[in-house]
Amino acid sequence: MSRLVPAPDALVGKRFDVAVAKMLGISRAKAADLIESGQARVLDRDISKSGTLMSGETVEFDLVEERVEPEPVADDMAIVYEDDDIVVVDKPVGVAAHASVGWTGPTVLGSLLRRGVHITSYGAAGRQGIVSRLDVGTSGLMLVCKSDLAYVEMRRQFAEHEVRKTYHALVQGCLKEDRATIDAPIGRAKVSDFRFCVTPAGKPAITHWDVMERFGGEATLVSVNLETGRTHQIRVHFSSIGHPLVGDPMYGANPVLSAELGLERQWLHAMKLEFRHPRTHVWTTVESQVPADLAHALDLMRQRWPKR
C-alpha cells in the first residue's frame, strides 16, 4: 500500500518516529521499524527516525501488507455437551484454551468460532467466554460460555469453587495413603517463566486425591478433585510430595519410564465436570473417556504389574 500524506501541522517539529506513530496509530517501536525498512520516509529528503519533521514536507508510506496465517482448527475436538448457554468440549492434547503470544497451534476458542459456535463477548479480548482453562499438554473436558448469563454465573461458580472437577492422573511411585489432600500455595518459579512451584508467596491451592490402582512401587493411578484452579496445580502438587506425573519431565518425571510407555506428555486427563446449569440451576454432569495415548500407557503398566 503506497500513499503520500502532507505533514500535519500538529506534528511539525516532532521526531519522525513519533510523527509516523501518530499518523498511523501504531507504537513508536513499530514506527521506527517502518522507517528503518524504508516503508515510511519523507519525500525528497533522507531522514532518520530521530530526525525532525518539517513544515510543508510530504511523508511517503509504502507499507508491506503482513500476511497472517489463519489459526489451524482442532477438527478432532469433540463437543460433548451444548445448549444455548454453554458448550463443553473434550480438548485433545496440543490444543490451547485460547491464543497467546508465541502460540501458533489450534485453540479451543478459535476452533469453536471457526465451526460457527456463538460465544459470548464477555471476557478479555481473545479469551471471551472462557471461565477455566486446561494446559496445552492436558486433555479433557473444558467449559466455554455461549451466553452472557452463563459467563457471569459460571465465572462465579468457578471462583467460589462450586464446580466439581475430576481428573485422572498417573503419578510416579507408590503413594502411601489411599486418599489425602495437598494444601500448599502455588506461585511462579524464579528459575523459569513457564514453571510453577509450591511457595509461601503463592496463591492458595488445594488438591484432593484418591488412589484408584497401584502398580507396585513404580506408579499409582489416582482420581483428583481440585478445590482451586491454579496453573499446573496437579503437576506441581504431586511433584512437591515426590510423586511427579508420569510423562512430565518439567516437574521431575523419569524420562526412561515415559519413553517405555510411549508418552510424549504428562499422564493427566480432565474426566468429569459437575456444576449447576447457569440458567436452570439443575445439577449437570459431563464425562469423558481416557484418550488413546494415555490408555495405551495404562495398558502397558497393567502388563508390567498384573493383578494377582
Tab-separated table of N, CA, C and O in Angstrom, residues 24-122:
chain	number	residue	atom	x	y	z
A	24	LEU	N	-0.186	6.856	11.888
A	24	LEU	CA	-0.685	5.516	11.583
A	24	LEU	C	-1.394	4.854	12.756
A	24	LEU	O	-1.984	3.782	12.604
A	25	GLY	N	-1.329	5.481	13.944
A	25	GLY	CA	-1.969	4.889	15.117
A	25	GLY	C	-1.292	3.615	15.564
A	25	GLY	O	-1.958	2.639	15.951
A	26	ILE	N	0.059	3.610	15.509
A	26	ILE	CA	0.818	2.425	15.904
A	26	ILE	C	1.810	2.819	16.998
A	26	ILE	O	1.927	3.989	17.362
A	27	SER	N	2.529	1.837	17.519
A	27	SER	CA	3.521	2.127	18.551
A	27	SER	C	4.735	2.805	17.938
A	27	SER	O	5.008	2.699	16.736
A	28	ARG	N	5.482	3.509	18.786
A	28	ARG	CA	6.693	4.175	18.314
A	28	ARG	C	7.723	3.163	17.839
A	28	ARG	O	8.439	3.409	16.854
A	29	ALA	N	7.793	2.022	18.509
A	29	ALA	CA	8.738	0.982	18.090
A	29	ALA	C	8.397	0.463	16.696
A	29	ALA	O	9.282	0.244	15.864
A	30	LYS	N	7.102	0.253	16.447
A	30	LYS	CA	6.676	-0.211	15.121
A	30	LYS	C	6.955	0.849	14.068
A	30	LYS	O	7.390	0.529	12.959
A	31	ALA	N	6.722	2.118	14.444
A	31	ALA	CA	7.011	3.217	13.518
A	31	ALA	C	8.498	3.253	13.173
A	31	ALA	O	8.882	3.449	12.006
A	32	ALA	N	9.363	3.036	14.171
A	32	ALA	CA	10.808	3.012	13.932
A	32	ALA	C	11.182	1.885	12.968
A	32	ALA	O	12.038	2.064	12.092
A	33	ASP	N	10.529	0.741	13.120
A	33	ASP	CA	10.792	-0.386	12.211
A	33	ASP	C	10.429	-0.020	10.775
A	33	ASP	O	11.155	-0.362	9.829
A	34	LEU	N	9.290	0.668	10.602
A	34	LEU	CA	8.862	1.070	9.256
A	34	LEU	C	9.843	2.059	8.640
A	34	LEU	O	10.145	1.997	7.436
A	35	ILE	N	10.356	2.984	9.448
A	35	ILE	CA	11.320	3.969	8.946
A	35	ILE	C	12.616	3.290	8.539
A	35	ILE	O	13.171	3.534	7.461
A	36	GLU	N	13.122	2.407	9.385
A	36	GLU	CA	14.398	1.744	9.108
A	36	GLU	C	14.312	0.794	7.923
A	36	GLU	O	15.312	0.545	7.242
A	37	SER	N	13.109	0.265	7.647
A	37	SER	CA	12.938	-0.635	6.499
A	37	SER	C	12.554	0.113	5.225
A	37	SER	O	12.376	-0.503	4.173
A	38	GLY	N	12.437	1.445	5.319
A	38	GLY	CA	12.123	2.254	4.148
A	38	GLY	C	10.652	2.309	3.793
A	38	GLY	O	10.272	2.859	2.755
A	39	GLN	N	9.784	1.785	4.663
A	39	GLN	CA	8.343	1.803	4.379
A	39	GLN	C	7.690	3.137	4.750
A	39	GLN	O	6.557	3.393	4.361
A	40	ALA	N	8.413	3.952	5.525
A	40	ALA	CA	7.943	5.299	5.860
A	40	ALA	C	9.122	6.250	5.681
A	40	ALA	O	10.184	6.043	6.278
A	41	ARG	N	8.957	7.274	4.867
A	41	ARG	CA	10.053	8.189	4.577
A	41	ARG	C	9.501	9.554	4.176
A	41	ARG	O	8.320	9.697	3.854
A	42	VAL	N	10.372	10.557	4.211
A	42	VAL	CA	9.992	11.895	3.768
A	42	VAL	C	10.368	12.032	2.298
A	42	VAL	O	11.484	11.674	1.887
A	43	LEU	N	9.448	12.546	1.514
A	43	LEU	CA	9.672	12.685	0.071
A	43	LEU	C	10.822	13.658	-0.191
A	43	LEU	O	10.855	14.756	0.362
A	44	ASP	N	11.790	13.218	-0.996
A	44	ASP	CA	12.911	14.043	-1.458
A	44	ASP	C	13.878	14.445	-0.349
A	44	ASP	O	14.626	15.426	-0.494
A	45	ARG	N	13.887	13.733	0.771
A	45	ARG	CA	14.867	14.038	1.818
A	45	ARG	C	15.136	12.799	2.660
A	45	ARG	O	14.195	12.107	3.059
A	46	ASP	N	16.421	12.532	2.918
A	46	ASP	CA	16.772	11.443	3.812
A	46	ASP	C	16.539	11.876	5.250
A	46	ASP	O	16.949	12.985	5.638
A	47	ILE	N	15.890	11.032	6.013
A	47	ILE	CA	15.606	11.363	7.404
A	47	ILE	C	15.650	10.092	8.251
A	47	ILE	O	15.156	9.041	7.829
A	48	SER	N	16.272	10.200	9.400
A	48	SER	CA	16.330	9.067	10.318
A	48	SER	C	15.111	9.119	11.239
A	48	SER	O	14.348	10.090	11.236
A	49	LYS	N	14.962	8.075	12.057
A	49	LYS	CA	13.814	8.041	12.965
A	49	LYS	C	13.862	9.161	13.989
A	49	LYS	O	12.819	9.610	14.479
A	50	SER	N	15.078	9.680	14.283
A	50	SER	CA	15.195	10.757	15.260
A	50	SER	C	15.200	12.142	14.622
A	50	SER	O	15.259	13.149	15.319
A	51	GLY	N	15.122	12.154	13.277
A	51	GLY	CA	15.083	13.434	12.582
A	51	GLY	C	13.781	14.183	12.832
A	51	GLY	O	12.797	13.606	13.291
A	52	THR	N	13.747	15.482	12.517
A	52	THR	CA	12.577	16.318	12.777
A	52	THR	C	11.754	16.519	11.516
A	52	THR	O	12.289	16.852	10.451
A	53	LEU	N	10.460	16.304	11.629
A	53	LEU	CA	9.546	16.529	10.511
A	53	LEU	C	9.327	18.032	10.357
A	53	LEU	O	9.031	18.733	11.329
A	54	MET	N	9.457	18.532	9.121
A	54	MET	CA	9.410	19.978	8.874
A	54	MET	C	8.145	20.376	8.145
A	54	MET	O	7.491	19.557	7.482
A	55	SER	N	7.799	21.645	8.278
A	55	SER	CA	6.586	22.184	7.645
A	55	SER	C	6.665	22.064	6.133
A	55	SER	O	7.725	22.310	5.532
A	56	GLY	N	5.562	21.684	5.501
A	56	GLY	CA	5.489	21.597	4.052
A	56	GLY	C	6.005	20.294	3.479
A	56	GLY	O	5.919	20.081	2.262
A	57	GLU	N	6.535	19.411	4.320
A	57	GLU	CA	7.054	18.147	3.809
A	57	GLU	C	5.924	17.144	3.589
A	57	GLU	O	4.824	17.275	4.149
A	58	THR	N	6.233	16.158	2.779
A	58	THR	CA	5.277	15.091	2.493
A	58	THR	C	5.870	13.762	2.934
A	58	THR	O	7.029	13.451	2.633
A	59	VAL	N	5.072	13.018	3.677
A	59	VAL	CA	5.504	11.696	4.137
A	59	VAL	C	4.986	10.648	3.160
A	59	VAL	O	3.807	10.646	2.803
A	60	GLU	N	5.876	9.778	2.720
A	60	GLU	CA	5.507	8.709	1.792
A	60	GLU	C	5.492	7.381	2.541
A	60	GLU	O	6.472	7.006	3.180
A	61	PHE	N	4.360	6.729	2.451
A	61	PHE	CA	4.225	5.398	3.054
A	61	PHE	C	4.156	4.360	1.941
A	61	PHE	O	3.393	4.505	0.987
A	62	ASP	N	4.971	3.340	2.078
A	62	ASP	CA	4.955	2.226	1.134
A	62	ASP	C	4.936	0.945	1.972
A	62	ASP	O	5.949	0.277	2.147
A	63	LEU	N	3.775	0.652	2.535
A	63	LEU	CA	3.657	-0.400	3.545
A	63	LEU	C	3.489	-1.771	2.914
A	63	LEU	O	2.701	-1.956	1.986
A	64	VAL	N	4.241	-2.712	3.435
A	64	VAL	CA	4.143	-4.104	3.003
A	64	VAL	C	3.068	-4.775	3.843
A	64	VAL	O	3.121	-4.740	5.076
A	65	GLU	N	2.077	-5.324	3.190
A	65	GLU	CA	0.994	-5.982	3.921
A	65	GLU	C	1.508	-7.254	4.583
A	65	GLU	O	2.159	-8.073	3.945
A	66	GLU	N	1.237	-7.366	5.904
A	66	GLU	CA	1.648	-8.551	6.635
A	66	GLU	C	0.638	-9.670	6.413
A	66	GLU	O	-0.553	-9.477	6.577
A	67	ARG	N	1.161	-10.830	6.060
A	67	ARG	CA	0.287	-11.992	5.858
A	67	ARG	C	0.152	-12.735	7.166
A	67	ARG	O	1.138	-13.157	7.756
A	68	VAL	N	-1.064	-12.859	7.614
A	68	VAL	CA	-1.329	-13.580	8.853
A	68	VAL	C	-1.944	-14.933	8.519
A	68	VAL	O	-3.011	-15.005	7.909
A	69	GLU	N	-1.230	-15.991	8.875
A	69	GLU	CA	-1.739	-17.330	8.602
A	69	GLU	C	-2.935	-17.622	9.504
A	69	GLU	O	-2.909	-17.312	10.691
A	70	PRO	N	-4.001	-18.170	8.943
A	70	PRO	CA	-5.162	-18.488	9.771
A	70	PRO	C	-4.819	-19.546	10.810
A	70	PRO	O	-4.013	-20.447	10.554
A	71	GLU	N	-5.418	-19.421	11.977
A	71	GLU	CA	-5.184	-20.391	13.044
A	71	GLU	C	-5.714	-21.752	12.625
A	71	GLU	O	-6.824	-21.861	12.111
A	72	PRO	N	-4.940	-22.811	12.818
A	72	PRO	CA	-5.452	-24.152	12.486
A	72	PRO	C	-6.637	-24.519	13.374
A	72	PRO	O	-6.760	-24.027	14.497
A	73	VAL	N	-7.507	-25.360	12.842
A	73	VAL	CA	-8.699	-25.778	13.573
A	73	VAL	C	-8.484	-27.171	14.149
A	73	VAL	O	-7.944	-28.058	13.478
A	74	ALA	N	-8.903	-27.357	15.393
A	74	ALA	CA	-8.817	-28.677	16.029
A	74	ALA	C	-10.029	-29.498	15.590
A	74	ALA	O	-11.051	-29.560	16.278
A	75	ASP	N	-9.910	-30.148	14.433
A	75	ASP	CA	-11.039	-30.900	13.879
A	75	ASP	C	-11.420	-32.106	14.734
A	75	ASP	O	-12.559	-32.578	14.682
A	76	ASP	N	-10.452	-32.608	15.523
A	76	ASP	CA	-10.726	-33.800	16.331
A	76	ASP	C	-11.245	-33.454	17.727
A	76	ASP	O	-11.384	-34.343	18.573
A	77	MET	N	-11.535	-32.188	17.971
A	77	MET	CA	-12.055	-31.783	19.277
A	77	MET	C	-13.562	-32.023	19.333
A	77	MET	O	-14.339	-31.354	18.657
A	78	ALA	N	-13.979	-32.975	20.148
A	78	ALA	CA	-15.390	-33.333	20.236
A	78	ALA	C	-16.151	-32.368	21.135
A	78	ALA	O	-15.629	-31.900	22.149
A	79	ILE	N	-17.386	-32.084	20.760
A	79	ILE	CA	-18.304	-31.344	21.626
A	79	ILE	C	-19.165	-32.388	22.337
A	79	ILE	O	-19.880	-33.159	21.697
A	80	VAL	N	-19.059	-32.429	23.658
A	80	VAL	CA	-19.763	-33.470	24.411
A	80	VAL	C	-21.045	-32.956	25.061
A	80	VAL	O	-21.878	-33.751	25.512
A	81	TYR	N	-21.201	-31.639	25.123
A	81	TYR	CA	-22.451	-31.062	25.641
A	81	TYR	C	-22.586	-29.663	25.058
A	81	TYR	O	-21.625	-28.910	25.003
A	82	GLU	N	-23.818	-29.319	24.642
A	82	GLU	CA	-24.048	-27.973	24.120
A	82	GLU	C	-25.519	-27.602	24.236
A	82	GLU	O	-26.394	-28.420	23.970
A	83	ASP	N	-25.773	-26.379	24.667
A	83	ASP	CA	-27.113	-25.804	24.603
A	83	ASP	C	-26.945	-24.311	24.316
A	83	ASP	O	-25.879	-23.881	23.860
A	84	ASP	N	-27.971	-23.517	24.542
A	84	ASP	CA	-27.895	-22.099	24.202
A	84	ASP	C	-26.962	-21.311	25.109
A	84	ASP	O	-26.581	-20.180	24.796
A	85	ASP	N	-26.593	-21.883	26.247
A	85	ASP	CA	-25.789	-21.151	27.228
A	85	ASP	C	-24.333	-21.586	27.308
A	85	ASP	O	-23.452	-20.756	27.523
A	86	ILE	N	-24.084	-22.870	27.179
A	86	ILE	CA	-22.717	-23.374	27.360
A	86	ILE	C	-22.374	-24.429	26.323
A	86	ILE	O	-23.257	-25.030	25.715
A	87	VAL	N	-21.081	-24.634	26.149
A	87	VAL	CA	-20.589	-25.738	25.333
A	87	VAL	C	-19.420	-26.355	26.096
A	87	VAL	O	-18.559	-25.642	26.618
A	88	VAL	N	-19.429	-27.681	26.192
A	88	VAL	CA	-18.334	-28.399	26.848
A	88	VAL	C	-17.635	-29.231	25.786
A	88	VAL	O	-18.276	-30.034	25.102
A	89	VAL	N	-16.335	-29.028	25.643
A	89	VAL	CA	-15.566	-29.760	24.641
A	89	VAL	C	-14.656	-30.764	25.333
A	89	VAL	O	-14.315	-30.614	26.511
A	90	ASP	N	-14.265	-31.788	24.588
A	90	ASP	CA	-13.259	-32.747	25.049
A	90	ASP	C	-11.967	-32.344	24.350
A	90	ASP	O	-11.694	-32.744	23.224
A	91	LYS	N	-11.173	-31.522	25.014
A	91	LYS	CA	-9.993	-30.919	24.399
A	91	LYS	C	-8.888	-31.953	24.187
A	91	LYS	O	-8.453	-32.604	25.138
A	92	PRO	N	-8.396	-32.088	22.969
A	92	PRO	CA	-7.269	-33.001	22.746
A	92	PRO	C	-5.969	-32.366	23.253
A	92	PRO	O	-5.876	-31.147	23.429
A	93	VAL	N	-4.961	-33.182	23.469
A	93	VAL	CA	-3.646	-32.663	23.797
A	93	VAL	C	-3.135	-31.852	22.597
A	93	VAL	O	-3.477	-32.140	21.449
A	94	GLY	N	-2.359	-30.808	22.859
A	94	GLY	CA	-1.820	-29.994	21.770
A	94	GLY	C	-2.728	-28.865	21.341
A	94	GLY	O	-2.441	-28.182	20.349
A	95	VAL	N	-3.812	-28.656	22.062
A	95	VAL	CA	-4.737	-27.549	21.769
A	95	VAL	C	-4.741	-26.611	22.974
A	95	VAL	O	-4.958	-27.042	24.103
A	96	ALA	N	-4.487	-25.326	22.731
A	96	ALA	CA	-4.503	-24.333	23.807
A	96	ALA	C	-5.926	-23.866	24.063
A	96	ALA	O	-6.805	-23.999	23.198
A	97	ALA	N	-6.163	-23.314	25.240
A	97	ALA	CA	-7.501	-22.800	25.541
A	97	ALA	C	-7.829	-21.606	24.665
A	97	ALA	O	-8.938	-21.462	24.152
A	98	HIS	N	-6.840	-20.720	24.486
A	98	HIS	CA	-7.052	-19.506	23.681
A	98	HIS	C	-5.705	-19.069	23.116
A	98	HIS	O	-4.645	-19.591	23.507
A	99	ALA	N	-5.722	-18.126	22.212
A	99	ALA	CA	-4.492	-17.638	21.591
A	99	ALA	C	-3.629	-16.914	22.620
A	99	ALA	O	-4.139	-16.274	23.542
A	100	SER	N	-2.316	-17.011	22.456
A	100	SER	CA	-1.374	-16.302	23.321
A	100	SER	C	-0.102	-16.039	22.533
A	100	SER	O	0.114	-16.612	21.453
A	101	VAL	N	0.744	-15.171	23.054
A	101	VAL	CA	1.967	-14.796	22.369
A	101	VAL	C	2.848	-16.027	22.151
A	101	VAL	O	3.125	-16.780	23.085
A	102	GLY	N	3.248	-16.238	20.902
A	102	GLY	CA	4.136	-17.341	20.579
A	102	GLY	C	3.437	-18.641	20.231
A	102	GLY	O	4.068	-19.557	19.709
A	103	TRP	N	2.117	-18.756	20.506
A	103	TRP	CA	1.395	-19.993	20.203
A	103	TRP	C	0.830	-19.930	18.793
A	103	TRP	O	0.093	-19.001	18.451
A	104	THR	N	1.163	-20.908	17.966
A	104	THR	CA	0.700	-20.929	16.575
A	104	THR	C	-0.209	-22.116	16.285
A	104	THR	O	-0.641	-22.298	15.152
A	105	GLY	N	-0.489	-22.931	17.288
A	105	GLY	CA	-1.334	-24.103	17.091
A	105	GLY	C	-2.808	-23.785	17.269
A	105	GLY	O	-3.205	-22.630	17.461
A	106	PRO	N	-3.655	-24.801	17.230
A	106	PRO	CA	-5.101	-24.593	17.374
A	106	PRO	C	-5.474	-24.229	18.807
A	106	PRO	O	-4.740	-24.524	19.754
A	107	THR	N	-6.613	-23.573	18.959
A	107	THR	CA	-7.140	-23.220	20.277
A	107	THR	C	-8.596	-23.655	20.379
A	107	THR	O	-9.285	-23.820	19.366
A	108	VAL	N	-9.039	-23.838	21.618
A	108	VAL	CA	-10.438	-24.191	21.848
A	108	VAL	C	-11.346	-23.081	21.335
A	108	VAL	O	-12.296	-23.320	20.583
A	109	LEU	N	-11.052	-21.849	21.735
A	109	LEU	CA	-11.911	-20.728	21.354
A	109	LEU	C	-11.923	-20.527	19.845
A	109	LEU	O	-12.991	-20.393	19.236
A	110	GLY	N	-10.748	-20.505	19.232
A	110	GLY	CA	-10.682	-20.293	17.785
A	110	GLY	C	-11.374	-21.396	17.012
A	110	GLY	O	-12.070	-21.131	16.019
A	111	SER	N	-11.218	-22.636	17.448
A	111	SER	CA	-11.842	-23.761	16.744
A	111	SER	C	-13.362	-23.711	16.848
A	111	SER	O	-14.074	-24.013	15.884
A	112	LEU	N	-13.880	-23.325	18.023
A	112	LEU	CA	-15.333	-23.200	18.176
A	112	LEU	C	-15.876	-22.097	17.284
A	112	LEU	O	-16.911	-22.264	16.615
A	113	LEU	N	-15.193	-20.957	17.261
A	113	LEU	CA	-15.654	-19.838	16.433
A	113	LEU	C	-15.621	-20.203	14.952
A	113	LEU	O	-16.546	-19.859	14.205
A	114	ARG	N	-14.557	-20.897	14.526
A	114	ARG	CA	-14.450	-21.290	13.119
A	114	ARG	C	-15.527	-22.303	12.746
A	114	ARG	O	-15.917	-22.398	11.566
A	115	ARG	N	-16.010	-23.054	13.721
A	115	ARG	CA	-17.091	-24.012	13.466
A	115	ARG	C	-18.459	-23.337	13.462
A	115	ARG	O	-19.470	-23.987	13.220
A	116	GLY	N	-18.492	-22.055	13.786
A	116	GLY	CA	-19.753	-21.331	13.781
A	116	GLY	C	-20.482	-21.334	15.108
A	116	GLY	O	-21.657	-20.949	15.173
A	117	VAL	N	-19.803	-21.740	16.183
A	117	VAL	CA	-20.427	-21.733	17.502
A	117	VAL	C	-20.420	-20.311	18.041
A	117	VAL	O	-19.381	-19.654	18.073
A	118	HIS	N	-21.586	-19.825	18.448
A	118	HIS	CA	-21.665	-18.479	19.009
A	118	HIS	C	-21.077	-18.480	20.424
A	118	HIS	O	-21.400	-19.332	21.243
A	119	ILE	N	-20.193	-17.506	20.693
A	119	ILE	CA	-19.577	-17.354	22.010
A	119	ILE	C	-19.892	-15.955	22.526
A	119	ILE	O	-19.873	-14.985	21.771
A	120	THR	N	-20.178	-15.846	23.830
A	120	THR	CA	-20.432	-14.534	24.407
A	120	THR	C	-19.245	-13.592	24.193
A	120	THR	O	-18.103	-14.032	24.076
A	121	SER	N	-19.514	-12.305	24.167
A	121	SER	CA	-18.440	-11.312	24.059
A	121	SER	C	-17.853	-10.976	25.424
A	121	SER	O	-16.857	-10.253	25.518
A	122	TYR	N	-18.464	-11.501	26.490
A	122	TYR	CA	-17.955	-11.230	27.840
A	122	TYR	C	-16.596	-11.907	28.033
A	122	TYR	O	-16.384	-13.034	27.590
